[in-house]
Coordinates of C-alpha atoms in Angstrom, one line a residue:
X14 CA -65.1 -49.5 -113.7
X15 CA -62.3 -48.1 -112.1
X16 CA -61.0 -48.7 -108.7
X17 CA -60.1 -45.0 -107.4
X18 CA -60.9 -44.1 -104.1
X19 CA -61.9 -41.5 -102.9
X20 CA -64.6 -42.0 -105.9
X21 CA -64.2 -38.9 -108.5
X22 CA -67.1 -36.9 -109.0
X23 CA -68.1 -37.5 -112.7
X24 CA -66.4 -39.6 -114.6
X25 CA -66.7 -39.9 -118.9
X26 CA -65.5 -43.2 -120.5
X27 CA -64.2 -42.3 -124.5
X28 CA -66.0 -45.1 -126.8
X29 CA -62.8 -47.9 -127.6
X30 CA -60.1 -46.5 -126.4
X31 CA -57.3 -48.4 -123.8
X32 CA -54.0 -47.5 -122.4
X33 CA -51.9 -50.6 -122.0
X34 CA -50.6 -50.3 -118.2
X35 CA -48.0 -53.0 -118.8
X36 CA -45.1 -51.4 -120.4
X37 CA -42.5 -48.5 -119.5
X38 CA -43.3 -45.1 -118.6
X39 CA -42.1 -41.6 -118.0
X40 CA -43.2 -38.5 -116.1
X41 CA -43.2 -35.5 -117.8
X42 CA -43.8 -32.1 -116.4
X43 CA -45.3 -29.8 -118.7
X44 CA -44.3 -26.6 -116.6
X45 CA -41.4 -25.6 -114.9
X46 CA -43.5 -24.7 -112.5
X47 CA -44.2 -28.4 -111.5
X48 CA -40.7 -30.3 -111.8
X49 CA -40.3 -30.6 -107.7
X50 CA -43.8 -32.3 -108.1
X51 CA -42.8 -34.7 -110.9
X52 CA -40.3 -35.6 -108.4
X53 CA -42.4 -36.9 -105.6
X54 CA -44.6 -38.1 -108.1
X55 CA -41.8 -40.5 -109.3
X56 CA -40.7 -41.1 -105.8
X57 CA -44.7 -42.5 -105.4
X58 CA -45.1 -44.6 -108.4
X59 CA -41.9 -46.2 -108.0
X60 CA -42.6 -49.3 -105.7
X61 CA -45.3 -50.0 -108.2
X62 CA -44.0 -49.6 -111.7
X63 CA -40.1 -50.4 -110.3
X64 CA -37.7 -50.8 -113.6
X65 CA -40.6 -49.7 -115.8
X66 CA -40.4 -46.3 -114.6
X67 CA -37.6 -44.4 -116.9
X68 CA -34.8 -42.6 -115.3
X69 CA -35.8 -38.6 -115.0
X70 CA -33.2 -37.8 -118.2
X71 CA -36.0 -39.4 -120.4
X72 CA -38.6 -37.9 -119.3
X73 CA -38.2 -35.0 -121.7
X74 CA -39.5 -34.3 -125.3
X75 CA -43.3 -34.7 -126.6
X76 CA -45.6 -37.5 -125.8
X77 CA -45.1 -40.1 -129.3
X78 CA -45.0 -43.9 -129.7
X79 CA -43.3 -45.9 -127.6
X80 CA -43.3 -45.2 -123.6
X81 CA -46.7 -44.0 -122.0
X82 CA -46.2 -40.6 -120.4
X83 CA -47.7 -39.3 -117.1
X84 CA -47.9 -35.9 -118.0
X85 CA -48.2 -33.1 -115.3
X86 CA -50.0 -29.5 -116.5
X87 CA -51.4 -26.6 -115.0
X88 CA -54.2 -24.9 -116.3
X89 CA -54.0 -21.1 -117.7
X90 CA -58.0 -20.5 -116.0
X91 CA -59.5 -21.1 -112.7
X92 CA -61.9 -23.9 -113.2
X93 CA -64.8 -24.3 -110.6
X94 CA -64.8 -27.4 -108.3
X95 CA -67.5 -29.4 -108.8
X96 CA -67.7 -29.4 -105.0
X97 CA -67.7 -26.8 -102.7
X98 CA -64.6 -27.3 -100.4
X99 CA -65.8 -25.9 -96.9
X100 CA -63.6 -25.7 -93.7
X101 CA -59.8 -24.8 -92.5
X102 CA -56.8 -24.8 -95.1
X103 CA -54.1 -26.6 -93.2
X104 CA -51.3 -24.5 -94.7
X105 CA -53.2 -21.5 -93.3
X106 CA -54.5 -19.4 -96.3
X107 CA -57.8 -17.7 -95.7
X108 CA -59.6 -19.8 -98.0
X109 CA -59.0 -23.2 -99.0
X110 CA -56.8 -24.2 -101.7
X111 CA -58.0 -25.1 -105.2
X112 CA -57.4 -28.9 -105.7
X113 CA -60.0 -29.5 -108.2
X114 CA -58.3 -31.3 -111.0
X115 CA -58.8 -33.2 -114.3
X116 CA -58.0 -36.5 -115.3
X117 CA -57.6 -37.5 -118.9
X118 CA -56.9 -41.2 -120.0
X119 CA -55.8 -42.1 -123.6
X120 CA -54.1 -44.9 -125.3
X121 CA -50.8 -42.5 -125.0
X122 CA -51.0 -42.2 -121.3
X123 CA -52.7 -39.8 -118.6
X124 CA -52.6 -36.2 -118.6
X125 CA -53.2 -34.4 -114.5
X126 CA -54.3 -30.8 -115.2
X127 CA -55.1 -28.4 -112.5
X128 CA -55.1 -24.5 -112.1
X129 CA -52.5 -25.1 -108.5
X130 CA -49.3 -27.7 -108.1
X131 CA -51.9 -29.0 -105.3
X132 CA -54.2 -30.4 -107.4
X133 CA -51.9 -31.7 -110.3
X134 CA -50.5 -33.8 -107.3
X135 CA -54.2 -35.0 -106.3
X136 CA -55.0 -35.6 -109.8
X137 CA -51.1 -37.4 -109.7
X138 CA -52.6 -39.6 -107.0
X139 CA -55.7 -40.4 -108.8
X140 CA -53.0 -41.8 -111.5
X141 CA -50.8 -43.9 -109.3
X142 CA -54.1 -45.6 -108.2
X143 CA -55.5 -46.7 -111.8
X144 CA -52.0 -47.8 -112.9
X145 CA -51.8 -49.8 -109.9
X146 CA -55.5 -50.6 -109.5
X147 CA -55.9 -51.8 -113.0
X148 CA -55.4 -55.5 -114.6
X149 CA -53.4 -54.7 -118.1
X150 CA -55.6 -51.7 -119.5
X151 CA -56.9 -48.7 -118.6
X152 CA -60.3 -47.6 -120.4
X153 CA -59.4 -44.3 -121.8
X154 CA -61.8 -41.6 -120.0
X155 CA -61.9 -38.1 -118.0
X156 CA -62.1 -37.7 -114.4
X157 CA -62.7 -34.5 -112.6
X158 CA -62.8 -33.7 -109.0
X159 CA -62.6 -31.7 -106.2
X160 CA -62.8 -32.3 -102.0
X161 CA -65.6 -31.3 -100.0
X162 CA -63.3 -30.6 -96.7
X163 CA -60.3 -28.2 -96.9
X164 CA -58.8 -30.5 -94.0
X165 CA -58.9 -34.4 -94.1
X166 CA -56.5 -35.5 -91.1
X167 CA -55.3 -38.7 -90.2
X168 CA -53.3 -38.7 -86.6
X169 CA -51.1 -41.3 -85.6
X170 CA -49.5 -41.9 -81.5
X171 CA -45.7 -42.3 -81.4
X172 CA -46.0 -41.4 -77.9
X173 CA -46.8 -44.5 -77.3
X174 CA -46.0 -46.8 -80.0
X175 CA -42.7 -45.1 -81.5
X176 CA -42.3 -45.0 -85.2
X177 CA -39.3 -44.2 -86.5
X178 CA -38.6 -41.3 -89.1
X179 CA -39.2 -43.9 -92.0
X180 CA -42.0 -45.5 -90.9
X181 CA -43.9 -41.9 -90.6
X182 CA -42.2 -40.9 -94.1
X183 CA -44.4 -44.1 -95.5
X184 CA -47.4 -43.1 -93.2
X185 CA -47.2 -39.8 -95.0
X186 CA -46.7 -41.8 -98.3
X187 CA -49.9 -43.7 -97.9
X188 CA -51.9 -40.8 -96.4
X189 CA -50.6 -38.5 -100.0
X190 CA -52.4 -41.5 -101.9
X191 CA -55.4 -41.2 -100.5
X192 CA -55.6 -37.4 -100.8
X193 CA -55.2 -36.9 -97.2
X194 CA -53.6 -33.4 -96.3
X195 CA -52.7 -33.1 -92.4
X196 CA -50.4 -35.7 -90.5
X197 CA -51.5 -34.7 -86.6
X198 CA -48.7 -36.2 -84.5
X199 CA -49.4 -36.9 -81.0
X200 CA -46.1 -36.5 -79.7
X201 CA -46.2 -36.7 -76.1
X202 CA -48.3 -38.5 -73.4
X203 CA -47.7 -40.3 -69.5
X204 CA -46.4 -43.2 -71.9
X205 CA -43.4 -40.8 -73.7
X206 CA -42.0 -37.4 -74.9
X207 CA -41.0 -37.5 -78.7
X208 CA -39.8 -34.2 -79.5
X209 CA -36.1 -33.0 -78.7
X210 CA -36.7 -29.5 -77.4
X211 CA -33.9 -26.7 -77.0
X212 CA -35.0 -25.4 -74.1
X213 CA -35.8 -28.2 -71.8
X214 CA -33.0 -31.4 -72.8
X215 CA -34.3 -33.2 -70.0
X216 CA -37.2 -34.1 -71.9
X217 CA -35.6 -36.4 -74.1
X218 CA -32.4 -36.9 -72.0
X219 CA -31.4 -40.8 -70.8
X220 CA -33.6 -42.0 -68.1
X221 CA -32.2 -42.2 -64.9
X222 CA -30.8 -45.8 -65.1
X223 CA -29.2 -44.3 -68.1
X224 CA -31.6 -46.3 -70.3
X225 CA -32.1 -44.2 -73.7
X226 CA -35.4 -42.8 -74.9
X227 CA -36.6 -43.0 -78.3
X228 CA -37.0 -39.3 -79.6
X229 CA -37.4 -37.5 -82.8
X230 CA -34.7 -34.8 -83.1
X231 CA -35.1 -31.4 -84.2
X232 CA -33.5 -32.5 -87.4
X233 CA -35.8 -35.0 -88.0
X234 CA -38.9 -33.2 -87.4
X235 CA -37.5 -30.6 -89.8
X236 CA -36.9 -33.2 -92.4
X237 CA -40.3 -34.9 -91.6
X238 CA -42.1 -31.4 -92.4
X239 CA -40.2 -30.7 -95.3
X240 CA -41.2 -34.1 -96.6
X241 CA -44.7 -34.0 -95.6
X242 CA -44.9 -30.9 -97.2
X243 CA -43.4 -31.9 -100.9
X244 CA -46.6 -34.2 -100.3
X245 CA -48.7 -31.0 -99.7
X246 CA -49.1 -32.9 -96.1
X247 CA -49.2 -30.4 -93.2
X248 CA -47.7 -31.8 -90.3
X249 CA -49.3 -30.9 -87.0
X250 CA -47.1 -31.3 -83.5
X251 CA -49.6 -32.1 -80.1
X252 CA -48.1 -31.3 -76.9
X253 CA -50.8 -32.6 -75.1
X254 CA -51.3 -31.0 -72.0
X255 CA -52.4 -30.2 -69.0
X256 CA -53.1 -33.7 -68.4
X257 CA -51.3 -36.9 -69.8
X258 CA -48.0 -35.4 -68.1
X259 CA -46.3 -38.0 -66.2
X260 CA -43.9 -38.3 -69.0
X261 CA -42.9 -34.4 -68.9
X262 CA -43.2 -34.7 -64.8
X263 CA -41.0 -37.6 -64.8
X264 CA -38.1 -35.7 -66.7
X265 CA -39.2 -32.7 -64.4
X266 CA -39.9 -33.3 -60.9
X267 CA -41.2 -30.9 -58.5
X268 CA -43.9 -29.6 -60.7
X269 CA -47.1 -28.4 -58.5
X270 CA -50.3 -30.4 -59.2
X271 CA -53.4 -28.9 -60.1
X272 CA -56.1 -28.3 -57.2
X273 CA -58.2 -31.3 -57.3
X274 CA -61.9 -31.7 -56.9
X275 CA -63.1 -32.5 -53.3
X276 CA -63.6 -35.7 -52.7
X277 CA -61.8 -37.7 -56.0
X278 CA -58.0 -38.3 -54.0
X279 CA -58.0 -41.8 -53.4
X280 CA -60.6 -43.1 -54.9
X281 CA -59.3 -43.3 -58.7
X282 CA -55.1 -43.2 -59.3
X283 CA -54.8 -40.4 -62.1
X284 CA -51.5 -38.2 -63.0
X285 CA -52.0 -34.9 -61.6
X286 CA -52.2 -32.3 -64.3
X287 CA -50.1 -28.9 -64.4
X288 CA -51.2 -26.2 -62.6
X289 CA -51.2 -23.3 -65.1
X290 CA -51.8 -20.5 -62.1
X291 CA -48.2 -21.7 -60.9
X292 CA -45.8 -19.3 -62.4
X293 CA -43.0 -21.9 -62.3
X294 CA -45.2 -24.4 -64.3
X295 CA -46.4 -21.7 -66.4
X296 CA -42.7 -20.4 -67.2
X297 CA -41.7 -24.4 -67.9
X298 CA -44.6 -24.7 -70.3
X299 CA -44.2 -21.3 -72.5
X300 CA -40.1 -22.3 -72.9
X301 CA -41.6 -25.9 -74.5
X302 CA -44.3 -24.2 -76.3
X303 CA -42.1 -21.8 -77.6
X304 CA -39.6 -24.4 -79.2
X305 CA -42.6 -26.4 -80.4
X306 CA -43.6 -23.6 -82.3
X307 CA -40.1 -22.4 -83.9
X308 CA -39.5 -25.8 -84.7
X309 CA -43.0 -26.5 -86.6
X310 CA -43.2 -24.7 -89.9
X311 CA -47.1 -25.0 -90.4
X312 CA -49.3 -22.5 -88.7
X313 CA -51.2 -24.9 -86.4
X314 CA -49.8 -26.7 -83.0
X315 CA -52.3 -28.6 -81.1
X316 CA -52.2 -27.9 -77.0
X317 CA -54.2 -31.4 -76.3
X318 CA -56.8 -30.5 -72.9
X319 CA -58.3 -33.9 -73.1
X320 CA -59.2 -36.1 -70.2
X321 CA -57.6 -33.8 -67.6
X322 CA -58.7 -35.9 -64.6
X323 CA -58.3 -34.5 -61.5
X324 CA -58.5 -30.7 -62.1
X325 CA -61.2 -28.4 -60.8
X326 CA -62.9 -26.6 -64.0
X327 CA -61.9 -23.8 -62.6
X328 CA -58.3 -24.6 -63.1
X329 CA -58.8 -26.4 -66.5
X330 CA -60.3 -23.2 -68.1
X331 CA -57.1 -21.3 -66.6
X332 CA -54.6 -23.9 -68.2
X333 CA -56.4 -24.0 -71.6
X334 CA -56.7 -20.0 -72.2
X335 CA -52.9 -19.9 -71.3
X336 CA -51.7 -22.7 -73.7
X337 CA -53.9 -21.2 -76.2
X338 CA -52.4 -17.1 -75.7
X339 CA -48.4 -19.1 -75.8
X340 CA -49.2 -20.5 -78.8
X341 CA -50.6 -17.3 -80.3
X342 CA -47.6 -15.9 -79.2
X343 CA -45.0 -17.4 -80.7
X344 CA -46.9 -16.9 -83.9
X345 CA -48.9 -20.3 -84.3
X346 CA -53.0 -20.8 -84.2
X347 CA -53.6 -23.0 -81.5
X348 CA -56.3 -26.3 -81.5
X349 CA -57.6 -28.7 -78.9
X350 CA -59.5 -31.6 -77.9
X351 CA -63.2 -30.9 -77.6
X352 CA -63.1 -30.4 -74.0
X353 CA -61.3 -26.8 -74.3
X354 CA -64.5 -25.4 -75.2
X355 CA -65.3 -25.3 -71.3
X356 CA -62.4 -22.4 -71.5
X357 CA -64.4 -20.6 -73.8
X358 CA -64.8 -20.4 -77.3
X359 CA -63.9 -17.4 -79.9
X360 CA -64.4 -17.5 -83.8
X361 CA -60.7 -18.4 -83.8
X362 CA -60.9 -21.2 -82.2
X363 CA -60.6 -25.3 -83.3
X364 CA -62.1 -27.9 -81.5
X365 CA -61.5 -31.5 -82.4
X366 CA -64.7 -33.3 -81.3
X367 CA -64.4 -37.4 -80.3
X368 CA -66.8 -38.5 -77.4
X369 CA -70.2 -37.7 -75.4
X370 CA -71.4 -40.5 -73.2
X371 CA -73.4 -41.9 -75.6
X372 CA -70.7 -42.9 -77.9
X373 CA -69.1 -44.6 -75.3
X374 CA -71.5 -47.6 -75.2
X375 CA -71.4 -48.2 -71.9
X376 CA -73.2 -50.7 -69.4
X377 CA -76.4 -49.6 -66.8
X378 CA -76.5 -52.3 -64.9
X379 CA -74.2 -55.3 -63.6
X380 CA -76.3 -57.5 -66.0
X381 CA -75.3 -55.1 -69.1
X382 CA -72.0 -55.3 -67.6
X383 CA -71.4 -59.0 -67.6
X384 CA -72.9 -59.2 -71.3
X385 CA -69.3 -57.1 -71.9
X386 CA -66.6 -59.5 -71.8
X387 CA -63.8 -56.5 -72.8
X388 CA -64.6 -54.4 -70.2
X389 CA -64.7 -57.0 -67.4
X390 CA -61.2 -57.9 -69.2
X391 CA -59.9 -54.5 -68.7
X392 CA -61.0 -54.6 -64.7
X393 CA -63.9 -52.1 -65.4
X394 CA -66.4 -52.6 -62.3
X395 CA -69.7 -50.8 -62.4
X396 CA -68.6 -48.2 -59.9
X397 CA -65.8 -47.2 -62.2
X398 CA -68.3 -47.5 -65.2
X399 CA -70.5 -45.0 -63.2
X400 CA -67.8 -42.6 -62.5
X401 CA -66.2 -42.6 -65.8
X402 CA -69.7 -41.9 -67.0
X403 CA -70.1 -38.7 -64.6
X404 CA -67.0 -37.7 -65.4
X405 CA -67.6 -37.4 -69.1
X406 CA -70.9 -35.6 -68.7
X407 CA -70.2 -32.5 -69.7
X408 CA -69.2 -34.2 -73.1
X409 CA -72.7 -34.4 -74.1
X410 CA -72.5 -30.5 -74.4
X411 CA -69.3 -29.9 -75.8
X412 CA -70.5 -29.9 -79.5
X413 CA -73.1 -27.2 -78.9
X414 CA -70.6 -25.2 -77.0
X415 CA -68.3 -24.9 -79.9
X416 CA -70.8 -24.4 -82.6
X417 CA -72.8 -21.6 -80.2
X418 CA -69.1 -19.8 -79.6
X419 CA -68.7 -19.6 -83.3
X420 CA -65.5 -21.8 -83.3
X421 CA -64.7 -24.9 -85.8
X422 CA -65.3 -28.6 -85.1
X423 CA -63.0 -30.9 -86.4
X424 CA -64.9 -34.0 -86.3
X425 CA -63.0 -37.2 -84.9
X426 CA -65.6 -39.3 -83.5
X427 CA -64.6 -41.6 -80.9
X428 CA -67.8 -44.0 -82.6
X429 CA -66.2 -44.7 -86.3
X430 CA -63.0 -42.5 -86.6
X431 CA -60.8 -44.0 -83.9
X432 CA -59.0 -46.4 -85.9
X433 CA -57.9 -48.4 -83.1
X434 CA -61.1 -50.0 -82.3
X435 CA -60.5 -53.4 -82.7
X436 CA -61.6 -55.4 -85.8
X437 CA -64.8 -58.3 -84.9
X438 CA -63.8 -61.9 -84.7
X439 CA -66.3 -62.3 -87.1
X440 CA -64.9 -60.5 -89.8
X441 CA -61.3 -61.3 -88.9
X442 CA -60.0 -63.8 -91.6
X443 CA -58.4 -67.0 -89.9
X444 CA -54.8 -66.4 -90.9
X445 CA -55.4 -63.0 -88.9
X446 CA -57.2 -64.3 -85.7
X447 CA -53.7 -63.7 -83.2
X448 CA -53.7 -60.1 -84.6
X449 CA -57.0 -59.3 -84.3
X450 CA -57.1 -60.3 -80.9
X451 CA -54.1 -58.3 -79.9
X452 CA -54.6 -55.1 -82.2
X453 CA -57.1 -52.2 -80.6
X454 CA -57.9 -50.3 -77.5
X455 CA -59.8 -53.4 -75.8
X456 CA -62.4 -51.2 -74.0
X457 CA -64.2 -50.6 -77.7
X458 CA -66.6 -52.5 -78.8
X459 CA -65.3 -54.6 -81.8
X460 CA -66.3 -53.1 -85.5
X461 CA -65.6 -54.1 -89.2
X462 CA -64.5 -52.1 -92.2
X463 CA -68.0 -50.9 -92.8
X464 CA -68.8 -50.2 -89.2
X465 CA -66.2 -47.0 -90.4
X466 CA -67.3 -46.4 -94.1
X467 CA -70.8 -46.2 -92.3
X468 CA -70.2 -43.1 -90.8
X469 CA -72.1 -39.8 -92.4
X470 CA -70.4 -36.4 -91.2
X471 CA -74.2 -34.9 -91.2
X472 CA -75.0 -37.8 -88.4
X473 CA -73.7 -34.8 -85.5
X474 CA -76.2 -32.0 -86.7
X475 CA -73.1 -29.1 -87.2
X476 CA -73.5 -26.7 -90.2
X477 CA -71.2 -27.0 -93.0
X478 CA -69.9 -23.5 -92.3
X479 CA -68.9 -24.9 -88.9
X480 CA -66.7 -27.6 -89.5
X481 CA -63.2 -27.2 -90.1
X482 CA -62.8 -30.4 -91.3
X483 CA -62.4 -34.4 -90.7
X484 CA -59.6 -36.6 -88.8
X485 CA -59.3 -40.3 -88.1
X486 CA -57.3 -41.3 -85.6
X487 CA -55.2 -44.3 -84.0
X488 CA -54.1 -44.1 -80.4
X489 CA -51.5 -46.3 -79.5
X490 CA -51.8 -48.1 -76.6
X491 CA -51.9 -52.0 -78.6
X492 CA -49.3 -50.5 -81.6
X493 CA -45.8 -52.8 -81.1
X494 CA -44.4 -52.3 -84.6
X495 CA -45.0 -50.8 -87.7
X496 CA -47.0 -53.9 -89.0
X497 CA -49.7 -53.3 -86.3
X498 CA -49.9 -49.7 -87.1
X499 CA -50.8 -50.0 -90.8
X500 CA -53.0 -53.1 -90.1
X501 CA -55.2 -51.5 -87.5
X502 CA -55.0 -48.5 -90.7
X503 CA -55.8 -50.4 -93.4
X504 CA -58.5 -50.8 -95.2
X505 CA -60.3 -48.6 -93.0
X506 CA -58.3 -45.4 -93.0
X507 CA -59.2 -45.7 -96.7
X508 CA -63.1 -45.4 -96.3
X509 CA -62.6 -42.7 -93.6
X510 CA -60.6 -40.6 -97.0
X511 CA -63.1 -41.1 -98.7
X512 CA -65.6 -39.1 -97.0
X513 CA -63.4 -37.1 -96.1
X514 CA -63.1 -36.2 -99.9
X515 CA -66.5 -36.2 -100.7
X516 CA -68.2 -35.3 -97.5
X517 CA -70.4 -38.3 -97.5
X518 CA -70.4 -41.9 -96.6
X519 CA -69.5 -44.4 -99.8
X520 CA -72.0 -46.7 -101.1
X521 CA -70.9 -50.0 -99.7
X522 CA -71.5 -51.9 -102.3
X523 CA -69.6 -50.3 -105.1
X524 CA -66.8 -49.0 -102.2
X525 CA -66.0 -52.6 -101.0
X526 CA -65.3 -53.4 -104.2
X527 CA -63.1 -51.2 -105.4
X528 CA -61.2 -51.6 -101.8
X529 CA -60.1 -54.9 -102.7
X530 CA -58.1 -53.5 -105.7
X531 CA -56.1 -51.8 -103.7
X532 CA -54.5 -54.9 -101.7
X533 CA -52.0 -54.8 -104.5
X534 CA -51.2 -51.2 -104.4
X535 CA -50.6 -51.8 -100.5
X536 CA -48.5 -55.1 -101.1
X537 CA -46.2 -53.4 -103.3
X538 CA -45.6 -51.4 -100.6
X539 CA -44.6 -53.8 -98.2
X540 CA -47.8 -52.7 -96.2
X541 CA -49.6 -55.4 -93.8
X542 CA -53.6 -54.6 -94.1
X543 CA -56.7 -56.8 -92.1
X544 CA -58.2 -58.5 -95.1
X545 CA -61.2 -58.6 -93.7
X546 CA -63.9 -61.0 -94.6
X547 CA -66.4 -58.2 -95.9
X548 CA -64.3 -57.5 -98.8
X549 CA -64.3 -59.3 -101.6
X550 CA -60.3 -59.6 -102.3
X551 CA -59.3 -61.2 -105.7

């Protein structure tokens, strides 16, 4: 079997052939057309095949004996998918883009063929896994595949676990491998503001005891898209707002809070949110919107509206129909955490779905409560637990308000797709026990790898025709490094791609064990990973 994940469609094995993997190879692009992407290409395999990938001068010329040749073609006819791709392009077209592709093995070397550059690169990716994948020979065979979601996400916090240019360049790296297609960056939060803005310096300026802040320039997020996108990665910016602003209200004081609900000063401390109906505030916000949107050069910018606590819905409906018509305005389509659809919801509109009350597994009763050694851990009492739980009501309703409206649902479930849900002591191997302590928002209940490759898209009832697509996620409150970033990723970011691609949940069986082929293709790239206990490494 092969080890390719997500798992291609059909697959046909030739009758005694085998490519060697062992000895030198070139890239050869069989159009013109496709030379930028035989470049990344190359930039990809080489961590795994190092000095037995030949320098681009010989990668001309027909395939013969001697070196195997990774050969990248584009088809002359469409060819049907053998999946229907359903939900929103990334990149913006009106429908999704053909990455269908074929995959042809023989004892010369592979050949990716697709009708778009897109999916010659998916079909590129497939490759890079099976050379890497593989023990010394490939059986020769034909893949062909195509993705059931137009958009398969994976967001990652640098608000409050920095990364640093590189470290998102290899994020993007891994997520390319795995066929994922948007990079959602949540760039600002109470913890930080990542994005050097024009039109409001302060943002990113020293802090007052002339401390400096780490910050992405606008050169860097420039280069970052323009990277991303020779991956056919979309980058997506989140200013996440009206709440989670004590970062932008530290660099701006004087900004009037939103009217609060009766009764809820004092009794919980929360960062006031913006008051949208201020036209000072409003005026501060369009100026940063603007520059977000000049600076991003995909066609989506995500506004945030999650967790707004301490805002009447009054006011919150005001702040997100505002943030959506700036971002319209300066030419951009405008998503949001579920909780916008309380402002409405149009045909045009994105939601990215990620909690009801239920999902939050939370105690009843003191008894329940004590059984929950995290939660007691964070300081949780069952008066906050209560209030938390009323606050979060309206949750429960959320889905059916965006499907009702007509809008999209990008499904991010709090339950499987938040990737910082810490991994269970039970399947934590022993050399990993101080990490697995330390890694993951501690409220969660702990999970394993398959707790995540579990999850089934269908599981939340939305019509196909209604989903825009699928995003994990990995807040980072726990993230101190780059190490903790990829370990709290990896493997599970893998099974989420997976269904991503395919639109269901993998077989366990067969999926864990093609997981633990790729520890090699991870430890050639200098990538830390939880080998968890479920997996059966070599």
């Amino acid at each position: 079997m092969n080890a390719v994940i997500p798992r291609p469609a059909r697959q046909a094995t030739a009758t005694g052939g085998e490519l060697p993997v062992a000895g030198p190879w070139r890239i050869r692009a069989a159009d013109g057309r496709l030379a930028a992407v035989a470049g990344t290409v190359r930039a990809l395999l080489e961590p795994h095949l190092r000095d037995r990938l030949l320098p681009p001068d010989a990668d001309g010329g027909a395939t013969g004996s001697g070196p195997a040749t990774l050969t990248l073609a584009l088809d002359e006819e469409p060819r049907a998918p053998h999946r229907t791709t359903v939900g929103i392009s990334p990149r913006g077209a009106a429908e999704p883009v053909d990455e269908s592709y074929r995959l042809t093995v023989t004892e010369r070397g592979i050949t990716c063929r697709a009708v778009t550059p897109e999916g010659v690169f998916r079909a590129a990716a497939t490759a890079i896994q099976l050379l890497t994948t593989s023990a010394a020979r490939i059986l020769c065979q034909e893949l062909t595949d195509a993705p059931h979601y137009a958009w398969r996400g994976l967001m990652v916090d640098p608000a409050r676990g920095y990364l640093t240019p590189g470290e998102l360049r290899r994020v993007i790296d891994l997520a390319a491998l795995y066929k994922l297609n948007v990079l959602h960056l949540h760039l600002t939060d109470n913890e930080g503001w990542r994005l050097q803005l024009p039109a409001a310096p302060e943002l990113t300026a020293p802090r007052g005891d002339g401390a400096p802040r780490e910050y992405y320039t606008t050169e860097d997020y420039r280069a970052l898209q323009e990277y991303a996108a020779e991956r056919f990665v979309t980058v997506v910016p989140e200013i996440d707002l009206p709440g989670h602003c004590a970062a932008l209200r530290e660099a701006m004081p004087g900004l009037p809070a939103a009217p609060a609900p009766e009764g809820l000063a004092g009794r919980f401390p929360f960062v006031p949110p913006l008051d949208l109906a201020d036209p000072g505030t409003r005026d501060v916000v369009a100026a940063i919107l603007a520059d977000v949107c000049r600076l991003t050069a995909g066609p989506f910018v995500h506004i945030g509206g999650d967790e707004a606590v301490g805002m009447t819905a009054d006011g919150f409906a005001l702040a997100i129909r505002e943030l959506r018509a700036l971002v319209r305005a300066s030419g951009r389509r405008p998503l949001a955490w579920q909780e916008s659809s309380r402002a409405g919801i149009a045909p045009d509109d994105i939601a990215q779905f990620w909690v009801d009350v239920p999902m939050m597994d939370l105690p009843d009763t003191e008894e329940e409560l004590a059984d929950r050694p995290e939660l007691l851990a964070a300081g949780h009492t069952l008066e906050f637990i209560k209030a938390l739980k009323a606050f979060f009501a309206p949750a429960d309703h959320d889905l059916a308000r965006i499907v009702q409206g007509g809008g999209r649902v990008l499904l991010s479930p709090q339950s499987h797709l938040y990737l910082d849900r810490p991994y269970a002591h039970e399947v934590t191997p022993a050399h990993q026990v101080e990490a697995g302590a330390r890694l993951g928002f501690r409220t969660y209940r702990s999970g394993g790898v398959r707790h995540t490759a579990d999850w089934n898209p269908a599981a939340h009832a939305v019509p196909d025709e209604r989903i825009a697509g699928v995003e994990a996620t990995l807040f980072g409150e726990s993230v101190g490094g780059f190490d903790d970033l990829t370990t709290l990723l990896l493997p599970r970011m893998v099974s989420v791609a997976e269904t991503a691609w395919t639109g269901r949940q993998p077989e366990w069986e067969g999926h864990r064990t093609r997981l633990a082929r790729h520890a090699q293709l991870w430890e050639e790239r200098g990538l830390a990973y939880l080998a968890s206990t479920e997996i059966p490494w070599p």
